[in-house]
C-alpha positions as semicolon CSV with decimal commas, in nm:
position;residue;x (nm);y (nm);z (nm)
1;M;4,663;7,114;13,075
2;G;4,406;6,875;12,936
3;S;4,204;6,885;12,618
4;H;4,058;7,212;12,497
5;R;3,693;7,242;12,409
6;R;3,493;7,555;12,339
7;L;3,389;7,782;12,625
8;A;3,031;7,839;12,722
9;P;2,898;8,162;12,566
10;S;2,930;8,353;12,892
11;G;3,307;8,303;12,907
12;F;3,281;8,159;13,260
13;D;3,170;7,820;13,381
14;R;2,936;7,805;13,678
15;G;3,215;7,704;13,912
16;A;3,423;8,005;13,816
17;A;3,124;8,237;13,846
18;A;3,053;8,106;14,194
19;A;3,415;8,157;14,288
20;L;3,399;8,516;14,168
21;C;3,089;8,581;14,376
22;V;3,261;8,486;14,699
23;M;3,593;8,657;14,631
24;S;3,684;8,898;14,906
25;A;3,678;9,264;14,811
26;A;4,002;9,295;15,002
27;A;4,192;9,041;14,786
28;A;4,551;9,155;14,775
29;A;4,698;9,273;14,445
30;L;4,995;9,048;14,502
31;G;4,815;8,727;14,593
32;A;4,784;8,571;14,937
33;A;5,026;8,364;15,136
34;P;4,903;8,049;15,310
35;A;4,675;8,136;15,602
36;D;4,889;7,953;15,856
37;A;5,200;8,153;15,766
38;A;5,080;8,491;15,641
39;P;5,318;8,784;15,671
40;H;5,231;9,054;15,921
41;G;4,932;9,239;15,778
42;G;5,074;9,589;15,815
43;T;5,408;9,503;15,660
44;K;5,254;9,314;15,370
45;A;5,006;9,596;15,305
46;E;5,292;9,844;15,290
47;V;5,489;9,616;15,055
48;D;5,180;9,581;14,836
49;R;5,136;9,958;14,832
50;L;5,499;10,013;14,732
51;Y;5,475;9,753;14,456
52;Q;5,159;9,919;14,326
53;Q;5,333;10,257;14,320
54;A;5,636;10,101;14,153
55;E;5,414;9,943;13,890
56;K;5,254;10,279;13,816
57;A;5,599;10,435;13,783
58;T;5,702;10,144;13,560
59;E;5,414;10,216;13,325
60;A;5,527;10,580;13,308
61;Y;5,883;10,458;13,245
62;D;5,761;10,233;12,962
63;K;5,559;10,515;12,807
64;A;5,851;10,758;12,819
65;G;6,082;10,495;12,673
66;E;5,843;10,418;12,389
67;R;5,806;10,790;12,316
68;A;6,184;10,828;12,306
69;H;6,207;10,536;12,063
70;T;5,941;10,691;11,838
71;L;6,116;11,028;11,846
72;R;6,453;10,873;11,755
73;R;6,292;10,709;11,454
74;Q;6,121;11,034;11,352
75;I;6,445;11,228;11,392
76;N;6,632;10,978;11,174
77;D;6,363;11,013;10,907
78;A;6,380;11,392;10,933
79;Q;6,756;11,389;10,898
80;D;6,723;11,182;10,581
81;R;6,469;11,430;10,440
82;I;6,690;11,725;10,534
83;A;6,989;11,567;10,361
84;R;6,785;11,510;10,044
85;Q;6,646;11,864;10,055
86;Q;6,991;12,010;10,112
87;Q;7,116;11,823;9,808
88;R;6,827;11,962;9,606
89;V;6,910;12,316;9,721
90;N;7,276;12,265;9,637
91;T;7,186;12,141;9,289
92;M;6,961;12,440;9,225
93;R;7,231;12,679;9,341
94;E;7,479;12,511;9,109
95;Q;7,240;12,556;8,818
96;L;7,195;12,924;8,896
97;G;7,570;12,953;8,946
98;S;7,628;12,823;8,594
99;V;7,410;13,107;8,467
100;A;7,631;13,350;8,657
101;G;7,943;13,203;8,501
102;A;7,800;13,232;8,152
103;Q;7,705;13,592;8,210
104;Y;8,048;13,671;8,346
105;R;8,215;13,523;8,039
106;S;7,986;13,725;7,815
107;G;8,074;14,052;7,977
108;G;7,938;14,072;8,329
109;I;7,719;13,916;8,589
110;D;7,355;14,007;8,592
111;P;7,272;14,173;8,927
112;T;6,997;13,919;8,984
113;V;7,251;13,636;8,969
114;A;7,520;13,822;9,157
115;L;7,291;13,829;9,457
116;L;7,337;13,450;9,476
117;F;7,672;13,517;9,638
118;A;7,541;13,759;9,896
119;D;7,600;13,684;10,265
120;D;7,227;13,655;10,327
121;P;7,055;13,424;10,071
122;A;6,715;13,499;10,225
123;D;6,771;13,869;10,161
124;Y;6,873;13,780;9,808
125;L;6,548;13,592;9,749
126;D;6,340;13,878;9,880
127;K;6,516;14,129;9,654
128;A;6,541;13,907;9,346
129;S;6,166;13,891;9,297
130;T;6,147;14,271;9,266
131;L;6,427;14,324;9,015
132;D;6,314;14,410;8,666
133;R;6,609;14,249;8,483
134;I;6,524;13,895;8,588
135;G;6,450;13,655;8,304
136;A;6,160;13,411;8,293
137;Q;6,381;13,104;8,333
138;Q;6,572;13,260;8,620
139;A;6,246;13,369;8,782
140;G;6,123;13,010;8,784
141;Q;6,452;12,883;8,925
142;L;6,456;13,150;9,192
143;K;6,099;13,075;9,294
144;E;6,177;12,705;9,317
145;L;6,488;12,776;9,523
146;R;6,291;13,003;9,756
147;S;6,041;12,723;9,816
148;A;6,316;12,466;9,868
149;L;6,492;12,686;10,123
150;R;6,172;12,743;10,313
151;D;6,101;12,369;10,319
152;L;6,454;12,303;10,439
153;S;6,419;12,562;10,715
154;Q;6,089;12,411;10,827
155;E;6,234;12,059;10,831
156;R;6,526;12,178;11,042
157;A;6,296;12,357;11,285
158;E;6,078;12,048;11,325
159;A;6,384;11,828;11,374
160;A;6,515;12,067;11,640
161;G;6,181;12,050;11,819
162;K;6,186;11,670;11,817
163;L;6,542;11,669;11,946
164;A;6,432;11,887;12,239
165;E;6,137;11,657;12,304
166;L;6,366;11,355;12,287
167;E;6,591;11,507;12,551
168;K;6,287;11,562;12,774
169;S;6,178;11,201;12,720
170;R;6,522;11,081;12,817
171;K;6,503;11,283;13,139
172;D;6,156;11,143;13,206
173;V;6,287;10,788;13,160
174;S;6,563;10,859;13,410
175;T;6,322;11,016;13,659
176;H;6,076;10,726;13,643
177;K;6,359;10,474;13,668
178;R;6,480;10,634;13,991
179;A;6,125;10,633;14,128
180;V;6,082;10,262;14,051
181;E;6,417;10,167;14,199
182;K;6,344;10,364;14,516
183;K;6,006;10,195;14,568
184;L;6,146;9,848;14,498
185;A;6,440;9,897;14,731
186;K;6,209;10,005;15,013
187;A;5,978;9,708;14,950
188;R;6,273;9,470;14,958
189;Q;6,390;9,620;15,289
190;L;6,045;9,560;15,438
191;I;6,040;9,201;15,313
192;N;6,386;9,140;15,456
193;S;6,268;9,281;15,791
194;M;5,994;9,017;15,823
195;P;6,050;8,724;16,058
196;A;6,203;8,430;15,872
197;A;5,884;8,222;15,862
198;E;5,673;8,510;15,735
199;R;5,930;8,604;15,474
200;A;5,947;8,242;15,355
201;A;5,568;8,232;15,325
202;Y;5,572;8,554;15,124
203;E;5,840;8,419;14,892
204;R;5,647;8,093;14,844
205;A;5,340;8,293;14,743
206;S;5,550;8,489;14,497
207;R;5,668;8,171;14,331
208;G;5,322;8,020;14,313
209;G;5,281;8,064;13,939
210;T;5,418;7,727;13,833
211;R;5,251;7,522;14,108
212;D;4,887;7,428;14,159
213;L;4,797;7,504;13,798
214;P;4,426;7,571;13,750
215;D;4,210;7,321;13,569
216;L;4,147;7,471;13,225
217;T;3,988;7,157;13,079
218;G;3,736;7,246;12,813
219;V;3,875;7,596;12,755
220;V;3,951;7,703;12,400
221;A;4,025;8,045;12,258
222;P;3,761;8,197;12,027
223;D;3,992;8,237;11,727
224;A;4,344;8,163;11,604
225;R;4,487;8,500;11,702
226;A;4,364;8,478;12,060
227;A;4,483;8,117;12,075
228;A;4,835;8,220;11,969
229;A;4,843;8,498;12,229
230;V;4,723;8,266;12,506
231;A;4,976;8,000;12,407
232;A;5,256;8,257;12,422
233;A;5,143;8,381;12,764
234;R;5,133;8,023;12,893
235;S;5,483;7,964;12,761
236;A;5,601;8,253;12,978
237;L;5,477;8,097;13,305
238;G;5,753;8,094;13,560
239;R;5,960;8,369;13,400
240;P;6,044;8,657;13,632
241;Y;5,882;8,996;13,659
242;V;6,137;9,249;13,537
243;W;6,024;9,610;13,539
244;G;6,044;9,777;13,199
245;A;6,089;9,441;13,020
246;N;5,881;9,294;12,739
247;G;6,047;8,955;12,703
248;P;6,146;8,702;12,631
249;S;6,341;8,631;12,951
250;G;6,141;8,865;13,177
251;F;5,833;9,086;13,170
252;D;5,644;9,361;13,336
253;C;5,265;9,333;13,318
254;S;5,203;9,521;12,995
255;G;5,525;9,389;12,842
256;L;5,389;9,034;12,878
257;M;5,068;9,130;12,700
258;Q;5,255;9,305;12,417
259;W;5,495;9,011;12,374
260;S;5,216;8,751;12,383
261;Y;5,003;8,926;12,123
262;A;5,304;8,984;11,899
263;H;5,300;8,605;11,852
264;S;4,957;8,641;11,693
265;G;5,066;8,922;11,460
266;I;4,898;9,196;11,663
267;H;5,100;9,491;11,790
268;L;4,969;9,620;12,120
269;P;5,074;9,955;12,268
270;R;5,340;9,937;12,537
271;T;5,150;10,046;12,849
272;S;4,843;9,908;13,025
273;Q;4,677;10,251;13,002
274;E;4,705;10,234;12,624
275;Q;4,625;9,864;12,600
276;R;4,283;9,912;12,755
277;H;4,189;10,111;12,440
278;A;4,350;9,863;12,198
279;G;4,031;9,684;12,103
280;R;3,664;9,644;12,187
281;R;3,539;9,670;12,544
282;V;3,339;9,370;12,664
283;P;3,165;9,297;12,996
284;L;3,357;9,080;13,240
285;S;3,074;8,826;13,223
286;Q;3,154;8,778;12,851
287;A;3,533;8,750;12,887
288;Q;3,700;8,498;12,658
289;P;4,056;8,360;12,649
290;G;4,290;8,623;12,512
291;D;4,096;8,923;12,646
292;L;4,296;9,184;12,834
293;V;4,180;9,245;13,190
294;V;4,286;9,590;13,307
295;Y;4,301;9,662;13,679
296;R;4,265;9,958;13,911
297;S;4,108;10,293;13,831
298;D;4,439;10,420;13,690
299;A;4,475;10,112;13,463
300;S;4,819;10,047;13,610
301;H;4,802;9,667;13,581
302;V;4,692;9,424;13,310
303;G;4,660;9,048;13,271
304;M;4,526;8,805;13,010
305;Y;4,207;8,611;13,070
306;V;4,259;8,241;12,996
307;G;3,929;8,088;13,103
308;H;3,756;7,947;13,413
309;G;3,798;8,272;13,605
310;Q;4,178;8,281;13,570
311;V;4,427;8,528;13,427
312;I;4,796;8,499;13,344
313;H;4,998;8,804;13,442
314;A;5,335;8,931;13,556
315;P;5,246;9,029;13,914
316;Y;5,530;9,230;14,068
317;P;5,908;9,219;14,125
318;G;6,021;8,893;14,281
319;A;5,722;8,703;14,146
320;A;5,709;8,482;13,841
321;V;5,455;8,507;13,561
322;R;5,163;8,305;13,697
323;Y;4,792;8,229;13,711
324;D;4,570;8,421;13,951
325;P;4,193;8,463;13,991
326;V;4,055;8,728;13,759
327;G;3,908;8,912;14,058
328;M;4,242;8,941;14,241
329;M;4,207;9,323;14,245
330;P;3,955;9,583;14,125
331;I;3,890;9,550;13,751
332;S;3,853;9,866;13,549
333;S;3,780;9,714;13,206
334;V;3,808;9,412;12,977
335;T;3,937;9,465;12,624
336;R;3,927;9,226;12,329
337;P;4,212;9,312;12,084
C-alpha cells in the first residue's frame, strides 16, 4: 500500500476533492457494476432497496441483541445480590429465633418473638413495632430485618421487570431476524432472475473489494489509536458481509467498526445509530483516517474513512469488506471516536 506520510490538514488531497465534486448524486449504495455489463436498472434498484431495508433491520437486530446481552448480565448481577440479601435475612431470622428459644427455655416466648413464626412476616413486622413489650435490642433487630426484607422485595421486583424486558428483547431479536431473512431472500431471488451476463457483472462488483486497491500513498492516521483501528479494518478486506456479525470471520457494517476500534482499545456501541454519537462530530472536509462516516438520514450504514476520499466498509450481503468512495451514498455525519 506504499509508504505512509501525514495527510494534508484538510483530510483530502486535491485529487480526492475533485473526485468528490463530480460524484453523481445517484451513486448506488451498493457500488456500480462495469458500464458495459450493468444489471437491468429496475432490478438492481429493487435489490439495492431490499438490501438497504435489510441493513436497517440488521441494525435493529443488533440493538435488540445487545440489549438482551446487557439485560442478561444485569439479571445475573441481581440474582447474586438477591442471594446475598436472602442470606442476610436468614441470618437475622436465626438470631431472632435464638432469642425465642432462650425465652421459651426460661418460661415462655415473648409475643414479639412469637410473631416471627406467623404465616405473614410482613404482618408481623407491622405489628411488632407497636407492641410495648419489645426490648431495645429486639427493636433494633426487627427494624434491621424490616429494612432487609424491603430491600429483598425491591430487588426481586426489579429482577422480575428485567426478566420481562429480556423476554421482549428476545422476541424483538426474532422479529428483526425474520425481517432481515425475508428481505435477503427476496433480493437473492431478484439477482438469480437476472440474465447470466448481468448477474455475473453484479457479482463481480460485489467482489470488488480486494481488486483495484486505491492509492493511499502518503496517508497516515493522526494518532496511534486511529492507526490501530485503520490497520484492523484493512486486515478485514475481503471478508464477507454477514448480517449481525462483528468478526472476525464476517461483519455487518457497524460490527466491522466495533471490531476495528476494539483493536485500539476503544469500545464502540454496536449499531451505526449509536456509533454516530460515539465521539466528536467533524466536517467531511476535515475527515481523517479512522473517522466514522455515517450514511443516510436514518444512520443505517457506517464506514471508516481511510484517506484520499476512500472508506472501508462492509457493504451488503454477498459483498466482501472493501474500499469505496466516501461519497458512495448520502452522508449524514462524520464522527471522530
